[in-house]
Short mmCIF file of C-alpha atoms in Angstrom, two decimals:
data_model
loop_
_atom_site.label_atom_id
_atom_site.label_comp_id
_atom_site.label_asym_id
_atom_site.label_seq_id
_atom_site.Cartn_x
_atom_site.Cartn_y
_atom_site.Cartn_z
CA MET A 1 -10.24 -15.17 -29.29
CA LEU A 2 -9.54 -17.81 -32.08
CA HIS A 3 -8.82 -16.89 -35.35
CA ILE A 4 -8.40 -19.11 -38.29
CA THR A 5 -5.93 -17.93 -41.34
CA LYS A 6 -5.65 -19.84 -44.85
CA PRO A 7 -2.91 -19.24 -46.59
CA ASP A 8 -2.81 -17.34 -50.22
CA VAL A 9 -1.30 -20.41 -51.51
CA SER A 10 -1.71 -23.63 -50.13
CA SER A 11 1.30 -26.27 -49.67
CA LYS A 12 0.40 -30.30 -50.87
CA ASP A 13 2.60 -30.65 -47.67
CA GLY A 14 0.96 -27.66 -45.66
CA LYS A 15 -0.55 -28.33 -42.19
CA ARG A 16 -2.88 -27.08 -39.89
CA ILE A 17 -0.78 -25.65 -37.01
CA LEU A 18 -1.86 -23.86 -33.79
CA PHE A 19 -0.48 -20.80 -32.49
CA ILE A 20 -1.68 -20.32 -28.34
CA ASN A 21 -0.59 -16.79 -26.57
CA PRO A 22 -2.00 -18.17 -22.70
CA PRO A 23 -3.83 -16.55 -20.47
CA ILE A 24 -1.64 -14.81 -17.04
CA GLU A 25 -1.97 -14.73 -13.56
CA GLU A 26 -1.28 -10.98 -12.11
CA PRO A 27 -0.62 -10.81 -8.33
CA TYR A 28 -2.23 -8.22 -6.11
CA THR A 29 -0.72 -7.69 -2.65
CA PHE A 30 -2.93 -6.68 0.40
CA ASP A 31 -3.34 -5.90 4.00
CA PRO A 32 -4.97 -8.68 5.58
CA LYS A 33 -6.91 -6.16 7.98
CA THR A 34 -8.41 -4.53 5.54
CA THR A 35 -8.17 -6.30 2.49
CA ASP A 36 -6.86 -3.15 0.61
CA ALA A 37 -4.65 -3.90 -2.25
CA TYR A 38 -2.01 -0.85 -1.52
CA PHE A 39 0.74 -1.97 -4.25
CA GLY A 40 -1.06 -3.91 -6.43
CA ARG A 41 -0.67 -2.49 -10.25
CA ASP A 42 -1.18 -3.87 -13.50
CA TYR A 43 1.70 -4.25 -16.19
CA PRO A 44 0.59 -4.16 -19.87
CA TYR A 45 1.14 -7.43 -22.02
CA PRO A 46 2.54 -6.95 -25.11
CA LEU A 47 1.64 -8.46 -28.61
CA PRO A 48 3.36 -11.97 -28.84
CA ILE A 49 6.07 -11.19 -31.08
CA GLY A 50 7.73 -14.39 -31.46
CA LEU A 51 4.82 -16.37 -31.92
CA MET A 52 3.53 -14.23 -34.51
CA GLN A 53 6.30 -14.14 -36.02
CA VAL A 54 6.96 -17.79 -36.71
CA ALA A 55 2.93 -18.07 -37.41
CA ASN A 56 3.18 -15.66 -40.35
CA HIS A 57 6.59 -17.78 -41.50
CA LEU A 58 4.84 -20.99 -41.61
CA LEU A 59 1.50 -19.15 -43.50
CA LEU A 60 3.80 -18.09 -46.06
CA GLU A 61 4.93 -21.38 -46.78
CA GLY A 62 1.35 -22.90 -47.21
CA ASN A 63 0.22 -23.85 -44.12
CA GLU A 64 -3.29 -23.47 -42.48
CA ILE A 65 -2.79 -21.12 -39.21
CA TYR A 66 -5.03 -21.39 -35.99
CA PHE A 67 -3.74 -18.41 -33.88
CA LEU A 68 -5.54 -18.59 -30.29
CA ASP A 69 -4.73 -15.42 -28.33
CA CYS A 70 -6.34 -15.08 -24.83
CA PHE A 71 -5.40 -11.56 -25.20
CA SER A 72 -7.57 -10.72 -28.07
CA THR A 73 -10.41 -8.17 -27.87
CA ARG A 74 -13.90 -9.73 -27.52
CA PRO A 75 -17.35 -9.34 -27.58
CA LYS A 76 -18.51 -7.27 -24.17
CA GLN A 77 -20.69 -9.97 -23.25
CA TYR A 78 -18.01 -12.23 -22.32
CA PRO A 79 -16.86 -11.69 -18.78
CA SER A 80 -13.45 -13.08 -20.18
CA SER A 81 -12.85 -9.93 -22.19
CA THR A 82 -9.04 -9.24 -22.10
CA LYS A 83 -9.22 -5.82 -24.21
CA ARG A 84 -10.34 -4.75 -20.27
CA MET A 85 -8.18 -7.60 -18.62
CA THR A 86 -11.59 -8.38 -16.73
CA ASP A 87 -10.80 -10.74 -13.79
CA SER A 88 -12.21 -13.92 -14.71
CA GLU A 89 -11.95 -16.62 -12.22
CA GLU A 90 -12.08 -16.21 -8.31
CA PRO A 91 -8.46 -14.83 -7.02
CA ILE A 92 -6.17 -17.37 -5.63
CA LEU A 93 -5.19 -16.45 -2.27
CA GLU A 94 -1.53 -16.87 -1.60
CA GLN A 95 0.53 -16.43 1.60
CA THR A 96 4.33 -15.81 2.22
CA ASP A 97 6.56 -14.78 5.10
CA SER A 98 5.34 -10.70 4.68
CA LEU A 99 3.23 -10.61 2.01
CA HIS A 100 -0.28 -11.72 1.51
CA VAL A 101 -1.07 -11.67 -2.53
CA ARG A 102 -4.24 -12.45 -4.73
CA TYR A 103 -3.52 -13.72 -7.78
CA PHE A 104 -6.32 -12.84 -10.51
CA HIS A 105 -6.54 -14.78 -13.64
CA LYS A 106 -6.14 -12.47 -16.46
CA GLY A 107 -7.58 -13.70 -19.89
CA LEU A 108 -9.23 -16.94 -21.34
CA ARG A 109 -10.29 -18.88 -18.71
CA PHE A 110 -8.85 -22.61 -18.81
CA GLU A 111 -12.54 -24.33 -19.43
CA GLU A 112 -13.03 -21.75 -22.31
CA ILE A 113 -9.67 -22.23 -24.06
CA ARG A 114 -10.85 -26.11 -23.47
CA ARG A 115 -13.94 -25.52 -25.04
CA LEU A 116 -12.51 -23.75 -28.26
CA LEU A 117 -9.82 -26.57 -28.56
CA LYS A 118 -12.09 -29.41 -28.67
CA THR A 119 -13.37 -28.19 -32.09
CA LEU A 120 -10.15 -28.33 -33.80
CA LEU A 121 -8.27 -30.71 -35.72
CA VAL A 122 -4.53 -29.79 -35.83
CA ASP A 123 -1.31 -31.19 -36.76
CA LYS A 124 1.53 -29.21 -34.51
CA ILE A 125 0.86 -27.02 -31.79
CA PHE A 126 3.09 -24.11 -30.44
CA VAL A 127 3.01 -22.63 -27.28
CA GLY A 128 4.62 -19.09 -26.18
CA CYS A 129 5.25 -17.36 -22.72
CA THR A 130 7.12 -14.09 -22.59
CA PHE A 131 7.90 -13.54 -18.91
CA THR A 132 8.72 -16.17 -16.54
CA TYR A 133 6.79 -15.15 -13.77
CA HIS A 134 3.86 -16.12 -15.86
CA ASN A 135 4.91 -19.51 -16.15
CA GLU A 136 2.22 -21.59 -14.69
CA PRO A 137 -0.46 -20.54 -16.97
CA ALA A 138 1.39 -21.61 -19.58
CA HIS A 139 2.27 -25.14 -18.13
CA ARG A 140 -1.71 -25.47 -17.84
CA VAL A 141 -2.69 -24.84 -21.41
CA ILE A 142 -0.05 -27.22 -22.82
CA GLU A 143 -1.40 -29.86 -20.21
CA ILE A 144 -4.62 -28.96 -21.62
CA CYS A 145 -3.18 -29.51 -25.51
CA LYS A 146 -1.64 -33.20 -24.27
CA GLU A 147 -4.96 -33.98 -23.00
CA LEU A 148 -7.13 -33.24 -25.76
CA PHE A 149 -4.53 -34.20 -28.48
CA PRO A 150 -1.80 -36.79 -27.02
CA ALA A 151 -0.40 -37.80 -30.58
CA VAL A 152 0.29 -33.71 -31.78
CA PRO A 153 3.27 -32.35 -30.97
CA VAL A 154 3.57 -29.56 -28.74
CA THR A 155 6.54 -27.21 -29.20
CA PHE A 156 7.04 -24.48 -25.99
CA GLY A 157 9.02 -21.32 -26.92
CA GLY A 158 9.49 -17.72 -26.02
CA ILE A 159 11.30 -15.88 -23.47
CA TYR A 160 10.74 -17.82 -20.72
CA PRO A 161 11.67 -21.37 -22.57
CA THR A 162 14.57 -19.56 -23.76
CA LEU A 163 15.90 -18.17 -19.61
CA ALA A 164 14.85 -20.94 -17.95
CA PRO A 165 14.82 -24.48 -20.47
CA GLU A 166 14.91 -26.47 -17.58
CA MET A 167 12.09 -25.29 -15.73
CA ALA A 168 10.01 -25.34 -19.05
CA ALA A 169 10.84 -29.10 -19.56
CA THR A 170 8.88 -29.73 -16.35
CA SER A 171 6.09 -29.10 -18.40
CA GLN A 172 4.17 -31.64 -20.54
CA ALA A 173 5.70 -30.18 -24.12
CA ASP A 174 7.17 -32.44 -26.56
CA HIS A 175 10.10 -29.87 -27.80
CA ILE A 176 11.08 -27.20 -25.90
CA PHE A 177 12.46 -24.43 -28.28
CA THR A 178 15.00 -21.62 -27.19
CA GLY A 179 16.31 -18.81 -28.90
CA ALA A 180 15.03 -17.10 -32.18
CA TYR A 181 13.27 -18.97 -34.71
CA PRO A 182 15.57 -19.77 -37.82
CA ASN A 183 15.79 -18.32 -41.51
CA LEU A 184 12.80 -15.58 -40.80
CA THR A 185 12.32 -14.26 -44.08
CA ASP A 186 9.86 -11.64 -43.19
CA ARG A 187 9.70 -10.33 -39.56
CA SER A 188 6.81 -8.07 -39.78
CA LEU A 189 3.72 -8.83 -37.50
CA ASN A 190 0.72 -9.58 -39.42
CA TYR A 191 -2.37 -8.53 -37.79
CA ASP A 192 -4.67 -10.53 -39.75
CA LEU A 193 -3.47 -13.74 -37.94
CA LEU A 194 -5.38 -11.93 -34.85
CA GLY A 195 -8.25 -11.20 -36.39
CA TRP A 196 -8.16 -7.96 -34.95
CA ALA A 197 -6.06 -4.80 -35.18
CA PRO A 198 -4.30 -3.16 -32.15
CA SER A 199 -4.65 0.46 -31.34
CA PHE A 200 -0.86 0.99 -32.08
CA ILE A 201 1.75 -0.64 -34.91
CA LEU A 202 4.54 -2.65 -32.66
CA ILE A 203 7.85 -2.82 -34.85
CA LYS A 204 10.52 -4.77 -33.51
CA GLY A 205 13.50 -3.57 -35.78
CA THR A 206 16.47 -4.24 -34.05
CA SER A 207 18.06 -7.52 -31.98
CA GLY A 208 21.39 -7.74 -30.13
CA CYS A 209 23.34 -6.03 -27.67
CA PRO A 210 26.78 -5.24 -26.93
CA PHE A 211 26.52 -4.36 -23.03
CA GLU A 212 26.07 -6.86 -20.15
CA CYS A 213 24.19 -5.22 -17.62
CA ALA A 214 23.80 -7.34 -14.65
CA TYR A 215 20.06 -7.37 -14.46
CA CYS A 216 19.35 -7.56 -18.24
CA ALA A 217 18.78 -10.78 -20.45
CA VAL A 218 18.51 -9.16 -23.91
CA HIS A 219 22.34 -10.16 -24.74
CA LYS A 220 21.57 -13.77 -23.64
CA LEU A 221 18.54 -13.78 -25.55
CA GLU A 222 19.74 -12.02 -28.79
CA GLY A 223 23.20 -12.29 -28.41
CA ARG A 224 25.66 -9.61 -28.19
CA THR A 225 25.90 -8.62 -31.77
CA PHE A 226 23.60 -5.89 -33.00
CA CYS A 227 21.60 -6.00 -36.09
CA PHE A 228 18.87 -4.51 -37.74
CA ARG A 229 15.91 -5.13 -40.16
CA PRO A 230 16.22 -2.69 -43.33
CA PRO A 231 15.12 0.48 -42.79
CA GLU A 232 13.01 0.33 -45.77
CA ASP A 233 11.09 -2.85 -44.65
CA VAL A 234 10.33 -1.10 -41.23
CA PHE A 235 8.75 1.69 -42.78
CA GLU A 236 6.79 -0.47 -45.11
CA GLU A 237 5.39 -2.07 -42.46
CA ILE A 238 4.13 1.10 -40.63
CA ARG A 239 3.02 2.76 -43.75
CA SER A 240 0.89 -0.56 -45.04
CA LYS A 241 -0.45 -0.69 -41.47
CA HIS A 242 -1.70 2.80 -41.30
CA GLU A 243 -3.18 2.70 -44.45
CA LYS A 244 -5.13 -0.64 -43.98
CA TYR A 245 -6.26 -0.05 -40.41
CA GLY A 246 -5.56 3.75 -40.04
CA ILE A 247 -3.47 3.07 -37.03
CA THR A 248 -1.50 6.17 -36.07
CA ARG A 249 0.21 5.38 -33.10
CA VAL A 250 3.75 3.77 -33.29
CA ALA A 251 6.11 1.71 -30.60
CA PHE A 252 9.54 0.69 -31.28
CA TRP A 253 10.12 -1.85 -28.84
CA ASP A 254 13.55 -2.05 -29.24
CA SER A 255 16.63 -2.23 -26.61
CA ASN A 256 19.30 -0.32 -28.39
CA ILE A 257 17.19 1.57 -30.86
CA LEU A 258 19.84 4.51 -31.32
CA MET A 259 23.18 2.33 -32.21
CA ARG A 260 24.46 2.98 -35.83
CA TYR A 261 22.07 5.74 -35.81
CA ASP A 262 22.52 6.87 -39.32
CA GLU A 263 22.38 3.39 -40.83
CA TYR A 264 18.80 2.16 -39.10
CA PHE A 265 16.74 4.39 -36.92
CA GLY A 266 17.73 7.54 -38.46
CA ARG A 267 16.69 6.57 -41.82
CA VAL A 268 13.45 5.00 -40.15
CA LEU A 269 12.87 8.65 -39.08
CA HIS A 270 13.65 10.04 -42.39
CA LEU A 271 10.84 8.36 -44.44
CA ILE A 272 8.53 8.87 -41.91
CA ARG A 273 9.11 12.58 -42.38
CA GLU A 274 9.40 12.22 -45.99
CA ALA A 275 6.01 10.41 -46.25
CA LYS A 276 4.25 13.02 -43.86
CA LEU A 277 2.71 10.59 -42.08
CA PRO A 278 0.71 11.64 -39.07
CA LEU A 279 1.93 9.46 -36.60
CA THR A 280 2.64 9.51 -32.57
CA CYS A 281 5.63 7.49 -31.93
CA SER A 282 7.13 5.99 -28.65
CA ALA A 283 10.05 4.01 -27.48
CA PRO A 284 8.68 2.45 -24.63
CA GLU A 285 11.81 0.45 -23.71
CA GLY A 286 13.68 3.97 -23.59
CA PHE A 287 16.73 5.45 -25.34
CA ASP A 288 20.38 5.32 -24.31
CA TYR A 289 20.95 9.31 -23.11
CA ARG A 290 24.69 8.76 -23.54
CA LEU A 291 24.06 8.26 -27.87
CA MET A 292 21.33 11.31 -28.01
CA THR A 293 22.66 14.26 -30.05
CA PRO A 294 20.80 17.47 -31.03
CA GLU A 295 20.43 16.17 -34.63
CA ILE A 296 18.49 12.68 -32.73
CA ALA A 297 16.57 15.00 -31.01
CA ARG A 298 15.51 17.08 -33.37
CA ASP A 299 14.53 14.06 -35.84
CA LEU A 300 12.84 12.17 -32.85
CA LYS A 301 10.27 15.55 -32.53
CA ALA A 302 9.99 16.00 -36.24
CA ALA A 303 9.09 12.33 -36.83
CA GLY A 304 6.08 12.44 -34.16
CA PHE A 305 7.45 11.69 -30.96
CA SER A 306 5.27 13.28 -27.63
CA THR A 307 7.07 11.58 -24.75
CA ILE A 308 10.58 10.36 -24.46
CA GLU A 309 11.81 7.86 -22.17
CA LEU A 310 15.66 8.05 -21.04
CA ALA A 311 17.18 5.27 -18.75
CA LEU A 312 18.85 6.92 -16.24
CA GLU A 313 18.11 3.66 -13.63
CA ASN A 314 20.14 4.67 -10.38
CA SER A 315 22.37 7.97 -10.58
CA ASP A 316 24.70 6.61 -7.83
CA ASP A 317 28.03 5.71 -9.61
CA THR A 318 28.51 2.76 -6.46
CA VAL A 319 25.24 1.43 -7.21
CA ALA A 320 25.07 1.67 -10.93
CA ILE A 321 28.94 -0.02 -11.47
CA GLU A 322 28.78 -2.42 -8.38
CA GLN A 323 25.19 -3.77 -8.62
CA LEU A 324 24.15 -3.00 -12.27
CA ASN A 325 27.17 -3.21 -14.05
CA ARG A 326 26.26 -0.44 -16.12
CA ALA A 327 28.42 2.96 -15.90
CA THR A 328 26.62 6.29 -15.30
CA ASN A 329 27.44 9.94 -16.82
CA MET A 330 25.47 12.45 -15.59
CA VAL A 331 26.86 14.91 -17.50
CA ARG A 332 25.75 13.32 -20.42
CA LEU A 333 22.17 12.93 -19.24
CA LYS A 334 22.16 16.64 -18.93
CA GLU A 335 23.41 17.46 -22.25
CA ALA A 336 20.87 14.46 -23.66
CA ILE A 337 17.93 16.38 -21.84
CA GLN A 338 19.48 20.18 -23.12
CA ASP A 339 19.39 18.62 -26.77
CA LEU A 340 15.77 17.55 -26.34
CA VAL A 341 14.53 20.58 -24.98
CA ALA A 342 16.25 22.69 -27.41
CA ALA A 343 14.26 20.20 -30.05
CA GLY A 344 11.23 21.34 -28.99
CA PHE A 345 10.39 19.17 -26.27
CA VAL A 346 9.43 20.51 -22.73
CA PRO A 347 11.23 19.04 -19.68
CA HIS A 348 7.72 16.97 -18.32
CA GLN A 349 7.67 15.41 -21.42
CA ILE A 350 11.23 13.24 -20.33
CA HIS A 351 11.08 10.48 -18.44
CA LEU A 352 13.58 9.33 -16.38
CA PHE A 353 13.51 5.48 -15.55
CA ILE A 354 14.70 4.40 -12.18
CA ILE A 355 15.18 1.33 -10.90
CA VAL A 356 13.55 0.09 -7.59
CA GLY A 357 13.37 -2.52 -5.33
CA LEU A 358 17.04 -3.56 -6.02
CA PRO A 359 19.03 -6.16 -2.81
CA ASP A 360 19.79 -3.88 -0.48
CA GLN A 361 18.64 -0.57 -2.00
CA THR A 362 17.80 1.97 0.87
CA LEU A 363 14.08 4.34 0.75
CA GLU A 364 16.84 7.01 0.98
CA ASN A 365 18.59 6.16 -2.54
CA ILE A 366 15.14 5.56 -4.09
CA LEU A 367 14.80 9.49 -3.03
CA LEU A 368 17.78 10.73 -4.50
CA ASN A 369 17.07 9.32 -7.64
CA ILE A 370 13.45 10.63 -8.01
CA ARG A 371 14.50 14.35 -6.70
CA TYR A 372 17.53 14.23 -8.92
CA ALA A 373 14.89 13.26 -12.31
CA TRP A 374 12.83 16.56 -10.58
CA ALA A 375 15.62 18.65 -10.49
CA LEU A 376 16.29 18.37 -14.26
CA GLY A 377 12.37 19.26 -14.46
CA CYS A 378 11.71 15.58 -15.70
CA ASN A 379 8.99 13.17 -14.79
CA ALA A 380 10.39 9.67 -12.36
CA THR A 381 9.05 6.76 -13.94
CA LEU A 382 9.98 3.85 -11.22
CA PHE A 383 10.55 0.00 -12.51
CA PRO A 384 10.17 -2.66 -10.25
CA PHE A 385 13.36 -4.77 -10.20
CA THR A 386 12.74 -8.19 -10.76
CA PRO A 387 15.35 -11.01 -11.01
CA ILE A 388 15.56 -12.34 -14.18
CA PRO A 389 16.82 -16.20 -14.82
CA GLY A 390 20.02 -16.24 -17.12
CA THR A 391 21.22 -12.77 -15.63
CA LYS A 392 24.04 -12.25 -13.54
CA MET A 393 21.91 -10.60 -10.75
CA TYR A 394 20.06 -14.04 -10.83
CA GLU A 395 22.75 -15.94 -10.40
CA ASP A 396 24.20 -13.58 -7.66
CA LEU A 397 20.86 -13.92 -5.49
CA ARG A 398 20.59 -17.62 -6.43
CA SER A 399 20.71 -18.86 -3.00
CA ARG A 400 17.71 -16.98 -1.61
CA LEU A 401 15.80 -17.43 -5.02
CA ASP A 402 16.34 -21.26 -4.74
CA GLY A 403 12.86 -22.97 -4.41
CA ILE A 404 10.82 -19.72 -4.86
CA PRO A 405 8.13 -20.17 -7.62
CA TYR A 406 8.40 -17.86 -10.64
CA LYS A 407 5.27 -16.18 -10.07
CA GLN A 408 6.52 -15.00 -6.86
CA LEU A 409 9.53 -13.04 -8.57
CA HIS A 410 6.80 -10.42 -10.23
CA PRO A 411 7.78 -7.19 -10.24
CA THR A 412 4.57 -5.85 -8.39
CA LEU A 413 5.69 -8.02 -5.15
CA ASP A 414 9.17 -6.63 -5.11
CA SER A 415 10.74 -9.55 -4.09
CA CYS A 416 14.27 -8.92 -3.27
CA VAL A 417 13.06 -6.42 -0.34
CA ASP A 418 13.00 -7.82 2.93
CA ASP A 419 11.90 -5.16 5.09
CA PRO A 420 8.03 -4.79 5.07
CA ALA A 421 8.11 -1.25 6.00
CA LEU A 422 10.39 -0.37 3.05
CA ARG A 423 7.93 -2.32 0.66
CA GLU A 424 5.02 -0.24 1.32
CA ALA A 425 7.20 2.79 1.07
CA ILE A 426 7.91 1.43 -2.80
CA GLY A 427 4.57 0.45 -3.29
CA GLU A 428 3.21 3.88 -2.22
CA LEU A 429 5.92 5.79 -4.46
CA LYS A 430 5.00 3.50 -7.41
CA GLY A 431 1.47 4.80 -7.04
CA LEU A 432 3.07 8.70 -7.20
CA ASP A 433 5.63 8.02 -9.85
CA GLN A 434 3.86 10.03 -12.76
CA LEU A 435 3.97 13.21 -10.83
CA SER A 436 5.19 16.11 -12.83
CA ARG A 437 8.15 18.11 -11.64
CA ASN A 438 5.59 20.65 -10.13
CA GLY A 439 4.99 18.11 -7.56
CA ARG A 440 6.57 18.29 -4.32
CA PHE A 441 8.14 15.62 -1.58
CA GLN A 442 7.03 17.81 1.16
CA GLY A 443 3.57 19.83 1.48
CA ASP A 444 0.11 19.35 2.19
CA HIS A 445 -0.79 16.87 -0.70
CA PHE A 446 1.77 14.31 0.20
CA LYS A 447 0.41 14.73 3.48
CA GLU A 448 -3.18 13.75 2.14
CA VAL A 449 -1.88 10.39 -0.35
CA ILE A 450 0.95 9.33 2.19
CA HIS A 451 0.10 6.41 4.39
CA SER A 452 3.69 4.50 4.93
CA PRO A 453 5.54 5.75 8.12
CA ALA A 454 8.90 5.01 6.64
CA LEU A 455 8.02 7.17 3.53
CA ARG A 456 6.47 10.04 5.75
CA ALA A 457 9.65 9.81 8.09
CA ALA A 458 11.78 10.07 5.20
CA LEU A 459 9.90 12.91 3.81
CA SER A 460 9.19 14.57 6.93
CA VAL A 461 5.52 15.11 6.39
#
């Protein structure tokens, strides 16, 4: 949906600036004999945080903002309603050595984007792209922009151009912007730019990571120095959106939210409790269990957290240290879970993130980690590994990744798993990763739902 926002105070030098959050193409793998998709899975597409922050910054400077978000709510009569992520174009069929894949277009169709843009007169264009494996539709949107507005400068920014600037430069964009936009005075998200309000308040309150995990790009994107917004500003953003839109769900989208706890997040939670806001909170990127304390656990419970995500990743020290460059501490993990339970959380409210599909990872290792989570009474949440440009693991794998389009590195496709039988087993486990501790690896339930011969053999069902 295209939404136009005029500044409260216009500037004599004000411009008409267009921001575009492009559509995406999502893959589903299938069995060519039956055409059944057996490990396709939708992944949530977050709000375009960077685009919204830059747009709000330029709005406050007196510019008129045109925001085309291809994932905004649309009326039900539109077949490309992105709120429901409806497939709006015929799937694109592709085949690799071991995969048959359908790519489904999600979001506004390109012809509809073209129709909307034809009605505009703009002075600047910003196009964003978050995930590297969604780069091709973003390139196509830029191509349309240059076709319709050949004299208007197009700036291409976001996580993908920052991590892969040379590939982003193959688009027709005039400028490739890498890193964070400078001198942002207000980092809150202005939902008025979208023309609709999401069902949750998305908070990005911190940046930077002092660690250097081999699979992660946060330190590349945000730097090694941990920084945070003033806690009072973060609380005010939550309070104002709650009062204006009636939203009660808050998602803190931060990678290291427990760092310098007393200075930042502890203060935010205190303000939420003090105001008695009726909120349900979550931290989708998870907490570092090594930083959990009894006090923090009690604060999370009192502030309205209903589920807790902890980053286990892999319980095998050899895999964790040698491959992921992240030390494990199972004693601290157990202590963190004990702290959370003592604070009032029940074990099945605690989810342990486990990375699957690592190069040379065995089915036995994956099952070991799931069993470990279940033995602690927690849920096992499986995160498919995908090699991210700019990370150490991507560089280590470069010889096998060169020439592979980024879209084939989508988490759904388990691109670093060479054995088709293992890939099928992982696919089935992804579908079962929400089973509670009451589920069992052996028994009639698994006999009914598991089809993978490798998985059935490993589980002896």
